[in-house]
Amino acid sequence: MSETQREWLRRNRFGLLALPLVAALAVAANGIRLDDDWWNTGLRSSTSGTQGEFVRYQQGYTDALGRTSRTLKVRVDGIREVTEIPQEYGDPIAVPSGMKALEVGLSFEADPEQSIYGCQLALRDSRGVRYEFAATLANLRQNDPSPCHPLEQPGPKPPVFAGQDRETVPGEERPPTWTASPIVFVPPDAQITQVLMWWEKPEFLRVKASVS
């Protein structure tokens, strides 16, 4: 071994000793991320559809009263970019530079007696990145906090403890058909290819779609 090589080893001995630990931590971190994002809380069992067509989605789940299910039909009517966020009171808020606001047109059909609470919505781009709906982002507040049902006509609320009924508050009856127009914020260069919707993971609805 040359003197130059010995000198390099002396200068970097602590870094070399740490390499196995760094590699182990990287593998562990990747495993945790895989477990969190894919197996335990990921979206891995899909019902697929195409933009412009109704797709039937059915899922069994458990609430405070026991086992039940929801069945509905969903249609992605289209996705379009908007430059302002409508406000229930006051003027619309302009979308700031550095982000893109995409309005997702949705149509629904479901028995008015079924609970649709807890729905979540996201857009997925060509790189596989998922952008989730947020009712409020910075100072951008949307009129409807849920992407899947009307604010004033949500229908039955799920019971939160045993003894409650799966019932609708008078005046909040949801019609058998309705529409929604949630807005999802994405980077300016995002190329959207799918609309995702889910309640209890890992099951979800996946619809091929594009921005018009």
Short mmCIF file of C-alpha atoms in Angstrom, two decimals, residues 55-201:
data_model
loop_
_atom_site.label_atom_id
_atom_site.label_comp_id
_atom_site.label_asym_id
_atom_site.label_seq_id
_atom_site.Cartn_x
_atom_site.Cartn_y
_atom_site.Cartn_z
CA VAL A 55 -68.60 3.17 -12.88
CA ARG A 56 -70.23 1.20 -10.05
CA TYR A 57 -68.32 1.19 -6.77
CA GLN A 58 -69.22 -1.05 -3.84
CA GLN A 59 -67.44 -1.45 -0.52
CA GLY A 60 -68.26 -3.13 2.77
CA TYR A 61 -67.19 -1.40 5.97
CA THR A 62 -67.84 -1.32 9.70
CA ASP A 63 -69.24 1.62 11.66
CA ALA A 64 -70.36 2.00 15.27
CA LEU A 65 -73.45 -0.14 14.60
CA GLY A 66 -71.65 -2.98 12.88
CA ARG A 67 -71.09 -4.25 9.37
CA THR A 68 -72.69 -2.38 6.46
CA SER A 69 -71.82 -1.30 2.90
CA ARG A 70 -72.05 1.51 0.40
CA THR A 71 -72.86 1.24 -3.29
CA LEU A 72 -72.82 4.17 -5.68
CA LYS A 73 -72.15 5.11 -9.27
CA VAL A 74 -69.55 7.75 -10.10
CA ARG A 75 -68.74 9.50 -13.36
CA VAL A 76 -65.79 11.79 -14.00
CA ASP A 77 -67.28 14.33 -16.40
CA GLY A 78 -64.06 16.21 -17.00
CA ILE A 79 -61.12 18.12 -15.56
CA ARG A 80 -60.41 21.76 -16.34
CA GLU A 81 -57.98 24.36 -15.11
CA VAL A 82 -59.43 27.34 -13.23
CA THR A 83 -57.74 30.60 -12.29
CA GLU A 84 -60.02 31.56 -9.40
CA ILE A 85 -61.49 29.78 -6.38
CA PRO A 86 -65.17 30.73 -5.86
CA GLN A 87 -66.10 31.90 -2.36
CA GLU A 88 -69.53 31.60 -0.75
CA TYR A 89 -69.09 35.09 0.67
CA GLY A 90 -66.98 37.68 -1.08
CA ASP A 91 -65.05 37.77 -4.31
CA PRO A 92 -63.28 34.74 -5.80
CA ILE A 93 -59.63 34.27 -4.83
CA ALA A 94 -57.07 34.19 -7.61
CA VAL A 95 -54.85 31.11 -7.80
CA PRO A 96 -51.27 32.18 -6.98
CA SER A 97 -48.44 31.64 -9.43
CA GLY A 98 -46.46 28.47 -8.90
CA MET A 99 -49.50 26.19 -8.70
CA LYS A 100 -52.29 24.98 -10.93
CA ALA A 101 -55.91 24.56 -9.80
CA LEU A 102 -57.85 21.75 -11.48
CA GLU A 103 -61.62 21.49 -11.11
CA VAL A 104 -62.90 17.91 -11.28
CA GLY A 105 -66.46 17.57 -12.55
CA LEU A 106 -68.18 14.60 -10.89
CA SER A 107 -71.64 13.06 -11.16
CA PHE A 108 -73.06 10.62 -8.58
CA GLU A 109 -75.94 8.20 -8.20
CA ALA A 110 -76.69 6.54 -4.84
CA ASP A 111 -79.53 5.51 -2.56
CA PRO A 112 -80.32 8.58 -0.40
CA GLU A 113 -80.27 6.30 2.68
CA GLN A 114 -76.60 5.43 2.21
CA SER A 115 -73.83 7.37 3.95
CA ILE A 116 -71.24 8.89 1.62
CA TYR A 117 -69.33 10.62 4.41
CA GLY A 118 -65.55 10.31 4.55
CA CYS A 119 -64.82 10.34 0.83
CA GLN A 120 -61.34 11.40 -0.27
CA LEU A 121 -60.23 12.47 -3.74
CA ALA A 122 -56.89 12.79 -5.48
CA LEU A 123 -55.36 13.27 -8.91
CA ARG A 124 -52.43 11.15 -10.09
CA ASP A 125 -49.97 12.33 -12.71
CA SER A 126 -47.94 10.52 -15.36
CA ARG A 127 -45.06 10.05 -12.88
CA GLY A 128 -47.30 8.32 -10.36
CA VAL A 129 -47.38 11.28 -7.96
CA ARG A 130 -50.68 11.68 -6.07
CA TYR A 131 -52.16 15.12 -5.29
CA GLU A 132 -54.94 14.97 -2.71
CA PHE A 133 -57.95 17.25 -2.38
CA ALA A 134 -57.69 19.79 0.44
CA ALA A 135 -60.69 21.91 1.42
CA THR A 136 -58.28 24.63 2.59
CA LEU A 137 -54.78 25.33 1.34
CA ALA A 138 -53.08 28.49 2.65
CA ASN A 139 -55.77 31.16 2.10
CA LEU A 140 -57.54 29.17 -0.62
CA ARG A 141 -60.76 27.89 0.96
CA GLN A 142 -63.29 25.89 -1.03
CA ASN A 143 -67.02 26.15 -0.46
CA ASP A 144 -67.56 22.42 0.00
CA PRO A 145 -65.28 20.62 2.51
CA SER A 146 -66.12 17.23 0.97
CA PRO A 147 -65.31 16.38 -2.66
CA CYS A 148 -68.18 13.91 -2.92
CA HIS A 149 -71.39 15.29 -1.46
CA PRO A 150 -73.19 18.64 -1.18
CA LEU A 151 -72.44 20.63 1.95
CA GLU A 152 -76.11 21.33 2.70
CA GLN A 153 -77.45 17.93 1.55
CA PRO A 154 -74.94 15.34 2.74
CA GLY A 155 -77.46 12.62 3.54
CA PRO A 156 -77.07 10.17 6.43
CA LYS A 157 -74.22 10.77 8.85
CA PRO A 158 -72.37 7.69 10.11
CA PRO A 159 -73.00 6.82 13.77
CA VAL A 160 -70.04 7.52 16.02
CA PHE A 161 -71.15 5.30 18.92
CA ALA A 162 -73.49 2.38 19.53
CA GLY A 163 -77.08 3.41 20.07
CA GLN A 164 -77.15 6.05 17.36
CA ASP A 165 -79.07 5.51 14.14
CA ARG A 166 -77.87 5.84 10.60
CA GLU A 167 -80.19 8.76 9.97
CA THR A 168 -80.35 12.02 8.11
CA VAL A 169 -80.78 15.38 9.83
CA PRO A 170 -84.11 16.89 8.67
CA GLY A 171 -83.45 19.24 5.79
CA GLU A 172 -80.16 17.53 4.84
CA GLU A 173 -81.68 14.80 2.69
CA ARG A 174 -79.42 13.98 -0.25
CA PRO A 175 -81.06 13.51 -3.67
CA PRO A 176 -80.54 10.22 -5.54
CA THR A 177 -78.39 12.04 -8.14
CA TRP A 178 -76.07 15.00 -7.64
CA THR A 179 -72.90 16.64 -8.90
CA ALA A 180 -69.73 18.01 -7.33
CA SER A 181 -66.87 20.21 -8.56
CA PRO A 182 -63.92 19.89 -6.15
CA ILE A 183 -60.66 21.65 -6.94
CA VAL A 184 -57.27 19.96 -6.56
CA PHE A 185 -54.02 21.96 -6.49
CA VAL A 186 -51.08 20.55 -8.46
CA PRO A 187 -47.71 21.80 -9.75
CA PRO A 188 -47.83 23.66 -13.08
CA ASP A 189 -46.04 20.85 -14.93
CA ALA A 190 -48.18 17.96 -13.62
CA GLN A 191 -49.67 15.81 -16.40
CA ILE A 192 -52.82 14.29 -14.88
CA THR A 193 -53.79 10.77 -15.98
CA GLN A 194 -56.12 9.47 -13.24
CA VAL A 195 -58.77 10.50 -10.74
CA LEU A 196 -58.71 8.51 -7.49
CA MET A 197 -61.48 8.25 -4.89
CA TRP A 198 -61.62 6.24 -1.69
CA TRP A 199 -63.19 5.81 1.73
CA GLU A 200 -61.56 2.93 3.64
CA LYS A 201 -58.21 1.88 2.25
#
